[in-house]
Backbone as a printed PyTorch tensor [residue, N CA C, xyz], in Angstrom:
tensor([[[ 73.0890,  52.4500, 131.7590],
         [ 74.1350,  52.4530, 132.7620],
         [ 75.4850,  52.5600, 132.0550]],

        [[ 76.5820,  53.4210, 132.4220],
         [ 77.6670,  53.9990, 131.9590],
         [ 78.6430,  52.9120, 132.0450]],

        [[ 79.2860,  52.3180, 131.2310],
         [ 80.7430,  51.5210, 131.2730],
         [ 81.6320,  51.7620, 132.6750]],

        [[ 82.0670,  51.2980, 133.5230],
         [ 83.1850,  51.3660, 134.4910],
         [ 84.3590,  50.5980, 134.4860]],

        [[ 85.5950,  51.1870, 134.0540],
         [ 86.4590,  50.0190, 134.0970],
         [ 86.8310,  49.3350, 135.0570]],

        [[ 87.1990,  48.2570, 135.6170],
         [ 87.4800,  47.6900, 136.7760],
         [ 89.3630,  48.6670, 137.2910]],

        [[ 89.9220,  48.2770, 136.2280],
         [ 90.9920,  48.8930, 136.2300],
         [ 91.9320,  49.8110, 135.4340]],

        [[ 91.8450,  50.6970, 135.6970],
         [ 92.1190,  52.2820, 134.8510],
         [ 93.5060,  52.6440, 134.7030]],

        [[ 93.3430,  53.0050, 133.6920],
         [ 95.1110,  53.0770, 132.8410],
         [ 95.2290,  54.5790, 132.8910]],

        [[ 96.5930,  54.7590, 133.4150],
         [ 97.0780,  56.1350, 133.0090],
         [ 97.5900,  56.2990, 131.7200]],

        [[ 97.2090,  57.9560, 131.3100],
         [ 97.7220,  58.4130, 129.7730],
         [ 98.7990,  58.2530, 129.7010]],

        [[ 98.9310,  57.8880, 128.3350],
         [100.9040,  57.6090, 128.0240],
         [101.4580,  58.9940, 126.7960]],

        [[102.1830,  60.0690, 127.5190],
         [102.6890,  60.8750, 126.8460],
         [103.7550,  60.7420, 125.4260]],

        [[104.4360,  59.2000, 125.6970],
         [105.3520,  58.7530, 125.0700],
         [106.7900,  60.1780, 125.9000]],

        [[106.7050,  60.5140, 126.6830],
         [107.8620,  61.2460, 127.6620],
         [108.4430,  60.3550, 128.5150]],

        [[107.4740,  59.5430, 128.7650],
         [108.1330,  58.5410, 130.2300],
         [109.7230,  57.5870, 129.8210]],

        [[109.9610,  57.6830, 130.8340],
         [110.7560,  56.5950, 130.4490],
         [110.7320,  55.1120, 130.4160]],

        [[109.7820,  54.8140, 130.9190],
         [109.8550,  53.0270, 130.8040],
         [108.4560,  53.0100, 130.2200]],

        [[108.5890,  52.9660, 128.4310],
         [107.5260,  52.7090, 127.9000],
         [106.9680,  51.2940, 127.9560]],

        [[107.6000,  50.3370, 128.7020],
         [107.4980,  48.8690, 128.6550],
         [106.2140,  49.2260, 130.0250]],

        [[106.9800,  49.9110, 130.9110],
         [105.7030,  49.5590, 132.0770],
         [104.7000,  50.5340, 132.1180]],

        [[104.6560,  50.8860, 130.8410],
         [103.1150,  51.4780, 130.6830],
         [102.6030,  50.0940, 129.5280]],

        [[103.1190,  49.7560, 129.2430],
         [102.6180,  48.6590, 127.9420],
         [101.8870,  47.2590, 128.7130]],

        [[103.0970,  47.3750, 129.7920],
         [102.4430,  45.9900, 130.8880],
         [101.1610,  46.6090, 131.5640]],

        [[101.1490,  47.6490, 131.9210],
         [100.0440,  48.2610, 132.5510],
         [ 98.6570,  47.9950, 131.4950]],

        [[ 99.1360,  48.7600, 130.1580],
         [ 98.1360,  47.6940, 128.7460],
         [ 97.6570,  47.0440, 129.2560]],

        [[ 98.4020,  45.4220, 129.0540],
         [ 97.6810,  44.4580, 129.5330],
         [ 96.8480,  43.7100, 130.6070]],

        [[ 97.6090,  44.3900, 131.3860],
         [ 96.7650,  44.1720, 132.7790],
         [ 94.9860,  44.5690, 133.1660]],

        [[ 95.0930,  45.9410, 132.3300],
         [ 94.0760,  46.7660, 132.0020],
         [ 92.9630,  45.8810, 131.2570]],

        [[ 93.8460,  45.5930, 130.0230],
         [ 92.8350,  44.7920, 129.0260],
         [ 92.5390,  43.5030, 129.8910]],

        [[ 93.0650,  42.8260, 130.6160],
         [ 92.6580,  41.0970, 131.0710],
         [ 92.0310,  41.5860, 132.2050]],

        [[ 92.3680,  42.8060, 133.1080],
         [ 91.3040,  42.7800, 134.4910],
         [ 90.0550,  43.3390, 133.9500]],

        [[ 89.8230,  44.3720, 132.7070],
         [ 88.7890,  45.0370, 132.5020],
         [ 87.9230,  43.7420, 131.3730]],

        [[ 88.3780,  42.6130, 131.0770],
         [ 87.5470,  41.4840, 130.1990],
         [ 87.6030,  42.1260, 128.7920]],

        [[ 88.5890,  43.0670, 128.3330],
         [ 88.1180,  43.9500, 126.6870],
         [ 89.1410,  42.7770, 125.8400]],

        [[ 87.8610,  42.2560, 124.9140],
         [ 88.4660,  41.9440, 123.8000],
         [ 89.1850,  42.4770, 122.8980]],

        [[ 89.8170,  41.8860, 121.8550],
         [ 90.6850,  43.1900, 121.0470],
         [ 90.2910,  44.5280, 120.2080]],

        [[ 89.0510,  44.6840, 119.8030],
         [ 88.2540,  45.0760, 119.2780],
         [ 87.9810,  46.3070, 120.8000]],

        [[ 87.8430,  45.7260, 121.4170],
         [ 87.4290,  46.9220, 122.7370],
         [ 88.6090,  48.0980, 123.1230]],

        [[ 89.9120,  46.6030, 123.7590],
         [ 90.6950,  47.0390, 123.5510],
         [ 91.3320,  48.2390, 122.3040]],

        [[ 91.3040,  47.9670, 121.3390],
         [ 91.7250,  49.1890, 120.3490],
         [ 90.6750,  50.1100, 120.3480]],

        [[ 89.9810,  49.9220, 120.6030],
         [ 88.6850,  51.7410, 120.5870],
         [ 89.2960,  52.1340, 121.7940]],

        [[ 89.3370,  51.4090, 123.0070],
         [ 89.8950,  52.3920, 124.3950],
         [ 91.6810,  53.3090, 124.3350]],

        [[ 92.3580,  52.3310, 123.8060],
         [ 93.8780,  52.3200, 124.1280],
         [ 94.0860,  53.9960, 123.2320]],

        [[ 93.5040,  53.8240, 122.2050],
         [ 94.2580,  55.6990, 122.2310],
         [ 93.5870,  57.2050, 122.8710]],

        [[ 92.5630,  56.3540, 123.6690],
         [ 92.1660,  57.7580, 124.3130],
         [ 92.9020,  57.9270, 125.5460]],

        [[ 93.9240,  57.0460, 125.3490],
         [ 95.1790,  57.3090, 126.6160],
         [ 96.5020,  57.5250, 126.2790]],

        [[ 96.5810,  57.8430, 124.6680],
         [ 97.4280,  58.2830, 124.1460],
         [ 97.2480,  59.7190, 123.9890]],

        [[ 98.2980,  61.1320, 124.7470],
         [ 98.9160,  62.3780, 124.9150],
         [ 99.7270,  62.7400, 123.8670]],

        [[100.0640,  63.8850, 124.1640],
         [101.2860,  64.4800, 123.2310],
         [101.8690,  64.2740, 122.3700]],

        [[103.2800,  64.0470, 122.0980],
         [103.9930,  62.8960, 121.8820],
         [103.4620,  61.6120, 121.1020]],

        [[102.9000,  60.6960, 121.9380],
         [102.3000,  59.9500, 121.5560],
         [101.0760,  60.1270, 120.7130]],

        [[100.0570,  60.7070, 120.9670],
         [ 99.4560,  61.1820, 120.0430],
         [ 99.9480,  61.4780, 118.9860]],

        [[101.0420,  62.3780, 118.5150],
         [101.3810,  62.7420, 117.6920],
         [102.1070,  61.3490, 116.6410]],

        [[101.9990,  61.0060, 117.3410],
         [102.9060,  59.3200, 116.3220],
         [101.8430,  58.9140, 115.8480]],

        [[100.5400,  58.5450, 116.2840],
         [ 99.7690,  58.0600, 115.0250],
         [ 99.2580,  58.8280, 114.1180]],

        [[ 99.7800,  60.3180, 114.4390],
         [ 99.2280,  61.4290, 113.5140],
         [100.0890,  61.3110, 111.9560]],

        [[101.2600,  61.1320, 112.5930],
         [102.9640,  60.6760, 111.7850],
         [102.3030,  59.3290, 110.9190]],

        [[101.9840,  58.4950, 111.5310],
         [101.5160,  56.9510, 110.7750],
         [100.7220,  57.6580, 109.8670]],

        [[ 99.7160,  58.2900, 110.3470],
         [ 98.7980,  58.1250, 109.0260],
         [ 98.9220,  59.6740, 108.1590]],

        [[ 99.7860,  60.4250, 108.0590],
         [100.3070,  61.3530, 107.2900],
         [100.9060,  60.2860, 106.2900]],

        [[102.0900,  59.1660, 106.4350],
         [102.7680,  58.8610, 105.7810],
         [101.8330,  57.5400, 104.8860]],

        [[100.7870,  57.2260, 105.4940],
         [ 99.5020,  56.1020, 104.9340],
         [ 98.9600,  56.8810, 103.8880]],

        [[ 98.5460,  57.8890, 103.9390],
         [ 98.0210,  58.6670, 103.3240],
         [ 98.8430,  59.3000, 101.9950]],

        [[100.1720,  59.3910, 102.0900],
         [100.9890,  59.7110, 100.9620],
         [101.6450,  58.2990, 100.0920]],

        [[101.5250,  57.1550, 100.5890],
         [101.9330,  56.1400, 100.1280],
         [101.5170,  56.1290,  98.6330]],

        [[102.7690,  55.9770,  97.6350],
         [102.4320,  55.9270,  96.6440],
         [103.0500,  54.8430,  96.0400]],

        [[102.8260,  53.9560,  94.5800],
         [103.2800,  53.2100,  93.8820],
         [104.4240,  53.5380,  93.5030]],

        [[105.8710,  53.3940,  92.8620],
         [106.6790,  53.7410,  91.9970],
         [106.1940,  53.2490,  90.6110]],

        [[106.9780,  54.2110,  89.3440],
         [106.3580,  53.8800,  88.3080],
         [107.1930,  52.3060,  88.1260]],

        [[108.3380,  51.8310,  88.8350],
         [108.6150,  50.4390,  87.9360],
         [108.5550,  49.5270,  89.1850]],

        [[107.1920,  49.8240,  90.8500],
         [107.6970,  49.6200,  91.2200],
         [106.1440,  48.0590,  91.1170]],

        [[106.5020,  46.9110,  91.6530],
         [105.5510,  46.0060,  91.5320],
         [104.2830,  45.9660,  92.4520]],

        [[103.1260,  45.3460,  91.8040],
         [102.1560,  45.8210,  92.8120],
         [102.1600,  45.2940,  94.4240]],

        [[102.5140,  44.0430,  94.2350],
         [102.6850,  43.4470,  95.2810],
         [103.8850,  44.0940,  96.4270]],

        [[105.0890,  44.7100,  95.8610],
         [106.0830,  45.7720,  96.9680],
         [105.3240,  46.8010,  97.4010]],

        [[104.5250,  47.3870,  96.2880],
         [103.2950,  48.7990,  96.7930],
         [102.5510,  48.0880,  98.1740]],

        [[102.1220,  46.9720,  98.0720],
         [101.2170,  46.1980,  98.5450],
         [101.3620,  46.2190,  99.6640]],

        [[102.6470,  45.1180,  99.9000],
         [103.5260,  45.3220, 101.4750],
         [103.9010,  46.7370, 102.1110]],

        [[104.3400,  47.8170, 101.3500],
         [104.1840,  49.2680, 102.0400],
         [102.8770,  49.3490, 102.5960]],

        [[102.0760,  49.0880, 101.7560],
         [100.9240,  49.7980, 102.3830],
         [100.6650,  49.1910, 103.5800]],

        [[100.4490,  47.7110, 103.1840],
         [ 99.8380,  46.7470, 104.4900],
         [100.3070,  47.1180, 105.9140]],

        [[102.2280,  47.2630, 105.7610],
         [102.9010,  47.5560, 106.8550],
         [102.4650,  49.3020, 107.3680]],

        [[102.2860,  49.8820, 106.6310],
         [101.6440,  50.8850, 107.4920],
         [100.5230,  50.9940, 108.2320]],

        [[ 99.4380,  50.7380, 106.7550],
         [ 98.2800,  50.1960, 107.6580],
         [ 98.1540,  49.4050, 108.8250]],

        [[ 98.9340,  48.3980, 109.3490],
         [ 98.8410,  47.9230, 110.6730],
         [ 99.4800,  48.3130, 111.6170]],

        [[100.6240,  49.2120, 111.3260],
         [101.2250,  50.1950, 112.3780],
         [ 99.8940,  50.8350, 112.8660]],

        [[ 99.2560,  51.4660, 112.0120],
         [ 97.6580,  52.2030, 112.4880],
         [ 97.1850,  51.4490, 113.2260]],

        [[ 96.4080,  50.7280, 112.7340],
         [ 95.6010,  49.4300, 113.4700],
         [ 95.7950,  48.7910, 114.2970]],

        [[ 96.8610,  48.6630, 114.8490],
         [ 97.8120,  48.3430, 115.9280],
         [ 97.5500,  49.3820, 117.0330]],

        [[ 97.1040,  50.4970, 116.5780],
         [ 96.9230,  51.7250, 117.6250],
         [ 95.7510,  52.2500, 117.8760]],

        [[ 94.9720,  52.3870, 116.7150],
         [ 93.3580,  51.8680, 116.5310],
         [ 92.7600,  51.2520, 115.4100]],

        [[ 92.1980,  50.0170, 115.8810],
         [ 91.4200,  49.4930, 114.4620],
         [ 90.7130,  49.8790, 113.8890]],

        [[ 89.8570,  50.4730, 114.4990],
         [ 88.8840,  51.1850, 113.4040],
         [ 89.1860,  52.5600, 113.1120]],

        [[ 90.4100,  53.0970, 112.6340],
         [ 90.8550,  54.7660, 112.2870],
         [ 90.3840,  55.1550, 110.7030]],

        [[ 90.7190,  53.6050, 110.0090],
         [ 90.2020,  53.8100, 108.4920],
         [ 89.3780,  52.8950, 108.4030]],

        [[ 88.2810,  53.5360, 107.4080],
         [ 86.8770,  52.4850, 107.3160],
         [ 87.3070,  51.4770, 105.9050]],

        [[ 86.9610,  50.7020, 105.6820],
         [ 87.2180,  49.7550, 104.5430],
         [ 87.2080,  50.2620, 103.2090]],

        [[ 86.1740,  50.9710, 103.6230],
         [ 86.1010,  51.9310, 101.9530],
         [ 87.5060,  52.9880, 102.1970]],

        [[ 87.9410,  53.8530, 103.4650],
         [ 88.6430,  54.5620, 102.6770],
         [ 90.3550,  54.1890, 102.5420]],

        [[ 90.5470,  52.5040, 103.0840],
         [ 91.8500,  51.6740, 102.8240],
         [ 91.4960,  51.5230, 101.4200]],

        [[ 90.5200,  51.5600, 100.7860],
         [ 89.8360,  51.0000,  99.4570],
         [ 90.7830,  52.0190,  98.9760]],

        [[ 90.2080,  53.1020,  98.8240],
         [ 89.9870,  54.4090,  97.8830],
         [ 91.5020,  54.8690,  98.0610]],

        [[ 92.4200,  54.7450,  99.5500],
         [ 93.8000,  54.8770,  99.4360],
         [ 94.3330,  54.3950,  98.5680]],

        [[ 94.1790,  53.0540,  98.5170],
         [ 94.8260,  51.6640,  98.0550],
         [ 95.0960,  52.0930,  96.2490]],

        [[ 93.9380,  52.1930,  95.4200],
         [ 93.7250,  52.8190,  94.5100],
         [ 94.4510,  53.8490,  93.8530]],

        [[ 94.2350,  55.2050,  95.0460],
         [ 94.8630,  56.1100,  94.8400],
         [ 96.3100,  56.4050,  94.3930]],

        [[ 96.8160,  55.8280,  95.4570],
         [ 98.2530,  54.9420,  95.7360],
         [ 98.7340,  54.5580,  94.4840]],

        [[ 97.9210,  53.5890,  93.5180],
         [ 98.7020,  53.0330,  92.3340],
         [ 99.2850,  53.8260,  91.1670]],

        [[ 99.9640,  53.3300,  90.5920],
         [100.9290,  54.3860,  89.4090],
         [ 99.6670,  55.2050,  88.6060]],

        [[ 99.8860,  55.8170,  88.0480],
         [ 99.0880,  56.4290,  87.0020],
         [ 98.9340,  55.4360,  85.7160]],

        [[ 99.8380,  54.2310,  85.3500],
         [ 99.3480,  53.4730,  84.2510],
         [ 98.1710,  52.5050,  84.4710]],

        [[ 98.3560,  51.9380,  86.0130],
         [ 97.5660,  50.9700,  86.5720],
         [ 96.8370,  51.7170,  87.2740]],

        [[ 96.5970,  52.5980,  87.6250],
         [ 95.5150,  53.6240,  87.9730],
         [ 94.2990,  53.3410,  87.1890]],

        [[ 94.7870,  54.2650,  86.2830],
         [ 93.7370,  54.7380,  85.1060],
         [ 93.2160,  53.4030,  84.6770]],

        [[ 93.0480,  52.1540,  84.6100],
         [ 92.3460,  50.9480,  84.5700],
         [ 91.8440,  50.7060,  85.8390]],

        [[ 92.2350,  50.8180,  86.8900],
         [ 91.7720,  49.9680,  87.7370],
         [ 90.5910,  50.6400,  88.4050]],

        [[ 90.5670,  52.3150,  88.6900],
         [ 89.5880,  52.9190,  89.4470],
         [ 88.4320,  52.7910,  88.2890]],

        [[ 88.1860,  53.0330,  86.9950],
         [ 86.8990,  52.9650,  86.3930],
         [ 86.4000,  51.5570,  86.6720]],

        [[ 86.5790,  50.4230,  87.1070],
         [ 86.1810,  48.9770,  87.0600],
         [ 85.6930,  48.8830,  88.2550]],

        [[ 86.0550,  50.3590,  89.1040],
         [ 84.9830,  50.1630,  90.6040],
         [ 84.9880,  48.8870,  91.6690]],

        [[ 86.2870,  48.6350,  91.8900],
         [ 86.4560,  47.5410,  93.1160],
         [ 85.4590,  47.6980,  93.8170]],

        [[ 84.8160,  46.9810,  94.6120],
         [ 84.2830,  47.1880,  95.7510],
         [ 85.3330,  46.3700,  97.0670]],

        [[ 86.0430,  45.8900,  96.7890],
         [ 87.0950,  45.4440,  97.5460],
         [ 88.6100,  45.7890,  98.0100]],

        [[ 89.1340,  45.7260,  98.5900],
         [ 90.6300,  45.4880,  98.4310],
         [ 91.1860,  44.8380,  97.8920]],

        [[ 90.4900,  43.6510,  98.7360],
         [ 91.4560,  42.5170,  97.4260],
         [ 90.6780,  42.3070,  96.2650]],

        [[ 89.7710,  43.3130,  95.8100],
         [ 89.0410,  43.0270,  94.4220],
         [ 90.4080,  44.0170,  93.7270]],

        [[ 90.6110,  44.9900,  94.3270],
         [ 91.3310,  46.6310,  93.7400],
         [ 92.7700,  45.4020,  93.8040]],

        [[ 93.4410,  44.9610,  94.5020],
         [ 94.7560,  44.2300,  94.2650],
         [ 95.1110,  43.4350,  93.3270]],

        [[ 93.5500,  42.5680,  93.3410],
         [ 93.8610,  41.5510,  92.2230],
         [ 93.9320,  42.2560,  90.9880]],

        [[ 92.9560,  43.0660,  90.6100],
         [ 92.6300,  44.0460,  89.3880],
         [ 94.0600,  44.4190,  88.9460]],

        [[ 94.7510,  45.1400,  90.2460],
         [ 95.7850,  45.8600,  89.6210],
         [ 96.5570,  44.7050,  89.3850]],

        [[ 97.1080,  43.4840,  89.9990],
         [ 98.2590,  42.8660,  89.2580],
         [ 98.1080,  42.1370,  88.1860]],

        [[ 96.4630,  42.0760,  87.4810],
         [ 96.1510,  41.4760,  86.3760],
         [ 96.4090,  42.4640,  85.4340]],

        [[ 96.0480,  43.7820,  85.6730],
         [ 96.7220,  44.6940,  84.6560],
         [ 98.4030,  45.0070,  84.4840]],

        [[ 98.5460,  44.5340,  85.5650],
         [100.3010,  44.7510,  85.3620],
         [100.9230,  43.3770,  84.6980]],

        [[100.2230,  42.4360,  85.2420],
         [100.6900,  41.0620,  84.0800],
         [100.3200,  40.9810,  82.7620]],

        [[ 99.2700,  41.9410,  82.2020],
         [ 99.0640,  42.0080,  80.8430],
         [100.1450,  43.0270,  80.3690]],

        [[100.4440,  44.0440,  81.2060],
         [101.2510,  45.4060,  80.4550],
         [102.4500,  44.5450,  80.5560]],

        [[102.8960,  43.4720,  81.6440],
         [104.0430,  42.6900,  81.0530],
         [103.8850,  41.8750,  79.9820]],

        [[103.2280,  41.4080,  79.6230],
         [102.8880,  40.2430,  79.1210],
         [102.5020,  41.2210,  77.7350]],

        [[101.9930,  42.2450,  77.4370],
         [101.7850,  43.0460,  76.1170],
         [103.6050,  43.8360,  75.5700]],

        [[104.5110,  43.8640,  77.1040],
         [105.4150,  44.6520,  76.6600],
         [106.4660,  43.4830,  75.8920]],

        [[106.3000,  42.0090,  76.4590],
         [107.3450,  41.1790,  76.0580],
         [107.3050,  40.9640,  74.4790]],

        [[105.8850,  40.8030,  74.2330],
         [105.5890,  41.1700,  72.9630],
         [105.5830,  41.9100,  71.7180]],

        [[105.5780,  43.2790,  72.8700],
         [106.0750,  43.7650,  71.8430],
         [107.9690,  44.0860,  71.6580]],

        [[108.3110,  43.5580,  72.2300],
         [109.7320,  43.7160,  72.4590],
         [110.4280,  42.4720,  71.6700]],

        [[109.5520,  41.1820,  71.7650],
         [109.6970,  39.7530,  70.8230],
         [109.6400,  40.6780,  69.5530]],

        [[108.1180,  41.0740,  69.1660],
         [107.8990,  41.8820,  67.4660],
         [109.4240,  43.0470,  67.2300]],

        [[109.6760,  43.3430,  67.9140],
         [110.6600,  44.5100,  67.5410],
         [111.7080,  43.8740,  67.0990]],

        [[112.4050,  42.8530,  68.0400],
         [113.6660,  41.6960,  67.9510],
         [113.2660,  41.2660,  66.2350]],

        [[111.9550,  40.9870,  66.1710],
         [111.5140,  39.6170,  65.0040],
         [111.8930,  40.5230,  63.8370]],

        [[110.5470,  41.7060,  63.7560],
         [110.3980,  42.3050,  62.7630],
         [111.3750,  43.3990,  62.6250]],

        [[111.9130,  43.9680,  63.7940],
         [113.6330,  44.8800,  63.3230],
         [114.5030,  44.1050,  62.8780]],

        [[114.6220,  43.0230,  63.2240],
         [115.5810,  42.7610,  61.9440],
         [115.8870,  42.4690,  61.0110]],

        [[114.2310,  42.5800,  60.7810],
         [114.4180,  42.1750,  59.1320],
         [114.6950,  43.8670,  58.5310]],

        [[114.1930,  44.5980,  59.1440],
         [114.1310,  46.1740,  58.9530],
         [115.8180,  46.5360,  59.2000]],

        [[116.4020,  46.2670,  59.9900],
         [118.0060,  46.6280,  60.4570],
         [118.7350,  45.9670,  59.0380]],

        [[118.5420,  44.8680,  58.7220],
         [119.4090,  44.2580,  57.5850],
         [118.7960,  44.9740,  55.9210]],

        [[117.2360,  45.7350,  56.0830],
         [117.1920,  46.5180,  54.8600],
         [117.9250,  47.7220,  55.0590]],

        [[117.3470,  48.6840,  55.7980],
         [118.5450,  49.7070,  56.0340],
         [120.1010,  49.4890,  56.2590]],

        [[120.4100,  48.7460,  56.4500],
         [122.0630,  47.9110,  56.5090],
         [122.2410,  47.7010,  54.7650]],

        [[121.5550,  47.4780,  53.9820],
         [121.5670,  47.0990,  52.7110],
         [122.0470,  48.4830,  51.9370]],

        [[120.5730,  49.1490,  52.0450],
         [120.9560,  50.1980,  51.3690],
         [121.8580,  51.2090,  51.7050]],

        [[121.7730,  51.1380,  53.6130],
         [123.2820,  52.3300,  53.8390],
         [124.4480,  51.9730,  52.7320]],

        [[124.7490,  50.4410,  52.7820],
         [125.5250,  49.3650,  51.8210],
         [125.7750,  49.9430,  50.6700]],

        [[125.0090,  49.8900,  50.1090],
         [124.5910,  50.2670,  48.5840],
         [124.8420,  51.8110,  48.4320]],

        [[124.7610,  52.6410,  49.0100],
         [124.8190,  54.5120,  49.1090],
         [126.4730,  54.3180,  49.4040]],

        [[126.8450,  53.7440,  50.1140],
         [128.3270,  53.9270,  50.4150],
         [128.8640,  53.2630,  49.1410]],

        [[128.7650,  52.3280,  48.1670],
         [129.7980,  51.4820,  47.9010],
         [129.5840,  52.6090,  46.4150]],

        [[127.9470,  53.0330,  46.1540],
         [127.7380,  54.2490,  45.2000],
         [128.9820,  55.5940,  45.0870]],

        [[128.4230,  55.6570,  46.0020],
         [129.5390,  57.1620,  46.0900],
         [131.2390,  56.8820,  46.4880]],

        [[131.7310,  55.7350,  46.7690],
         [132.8200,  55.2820,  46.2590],
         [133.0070,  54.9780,  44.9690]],

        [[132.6590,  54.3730,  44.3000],
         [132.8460,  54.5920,  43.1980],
         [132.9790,  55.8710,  42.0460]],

        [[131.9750,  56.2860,  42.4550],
         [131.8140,  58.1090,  41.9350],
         [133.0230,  58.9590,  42.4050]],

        [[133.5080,  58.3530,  43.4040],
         [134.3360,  59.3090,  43.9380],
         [135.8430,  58.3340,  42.9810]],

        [[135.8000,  57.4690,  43.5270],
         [137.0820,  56.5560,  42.1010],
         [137.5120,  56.9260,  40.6400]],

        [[135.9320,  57.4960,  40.4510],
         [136.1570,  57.1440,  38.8950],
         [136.0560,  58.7190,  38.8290]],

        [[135.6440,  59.7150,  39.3110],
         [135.9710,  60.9260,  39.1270],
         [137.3420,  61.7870,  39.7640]],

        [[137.7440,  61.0420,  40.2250],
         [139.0960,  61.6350,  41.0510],
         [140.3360,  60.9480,  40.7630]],

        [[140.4330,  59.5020,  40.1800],
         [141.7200,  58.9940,  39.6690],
         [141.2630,  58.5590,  38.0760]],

        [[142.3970,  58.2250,  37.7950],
         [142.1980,  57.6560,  36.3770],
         [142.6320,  56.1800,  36.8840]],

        [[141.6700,  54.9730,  36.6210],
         [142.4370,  53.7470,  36.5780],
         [143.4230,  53.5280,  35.8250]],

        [[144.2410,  52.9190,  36.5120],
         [145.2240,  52.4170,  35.9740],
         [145.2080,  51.3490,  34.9400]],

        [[145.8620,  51.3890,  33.6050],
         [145.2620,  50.2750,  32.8400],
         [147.1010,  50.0890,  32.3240]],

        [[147.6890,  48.5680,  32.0930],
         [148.6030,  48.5270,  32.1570],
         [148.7870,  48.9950,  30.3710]],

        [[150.3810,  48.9690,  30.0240],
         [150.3400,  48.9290,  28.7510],
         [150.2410,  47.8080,  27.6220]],

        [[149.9970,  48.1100,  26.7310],
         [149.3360,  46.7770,  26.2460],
         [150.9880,  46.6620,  25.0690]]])
């Protein structure tokens, strides 16, 4: 026996003008027809038209290009994504399957934290999140280091080359002294 709704929603073009009283109409829909939220989001965009249609087409064009910056942190990547992703989900929950928020998510990350994190094969999201900010706390945590060694061990390296620039200059002053004037020696 075929589903009947008790009470039937008109399509929303996103043209109208009072997008509020198509939204109240939403709800009314969802509490007279008994759809949980889960129901609710499988029904609500097959009453999305034109226009409207076209906006979650817009959401997930721009889900889909979401990328990391190279200095940018995983956790700011994180919040982009999330906030898009629930703009979606908000319109239908089930549009992306878990695996392919996975395989975005991934995709998404810089090319330094990339290239570690997809061979280790998340099977999660938050397996792929945690992964990546443990690799980004080591590439911090490897860069301070080496930036401590450079401070430590350049200067012992800055004060040898400081030596001998030293030494080449005070050389060829002299060479240049003793071949270009005659010292002065008083008379005796």
């Amino acid at each position: 026996m075929a589903y009947t709704p008790i009470a039937k929603l008109d399509n929303f073009t996103g043209e109208e003008n009072d997008t509020q009283v198509w939204l109240n109409d939403v709800e009314k829909a969802i509490t007279t027809n008994g759809w949980n939220d889960t129901r609710a989001m499988q029904a609500i965009p097959y009453f999305l038209k034109n226009t409207a249609n076209s906006c979650i087409n817009c959401l997930v064009n721009t889900f889909i290009t979401i990328k990391q910056g190279k200095t940018e942190a995983v956790t700011t990547y994180l919040g982009r994504f999330y906030q898009n992703l629930c703009q979606i989900q908000a319109i239908d929950a089930n549009y992306f399957t878990a695996s392919q928020i996975l395989n975005q998510f991934i995709c998404g990350l810089c090319s330094s934290i990339l290239q570690h994190v997809r061979p280790l094969h998340p099977g999660t999201l938050q397996d792929a999140v945690t992964r990546a900010k443990d690799f980004e706390s080591a590439e911090s945590k490897a860069n301070h280091i080496q930036a401590i060694n450079l401070v430590m061990n350049g200067s012992s390296e800055l004060d040898s080359k400081l030596e001998k620039f030293s030494e080449s200059i005070n050389k060829r002053l002299e060479g240049y002294l003793t071949d270009n004037y005659t010292i002065y020696q008083p008379p005796q």
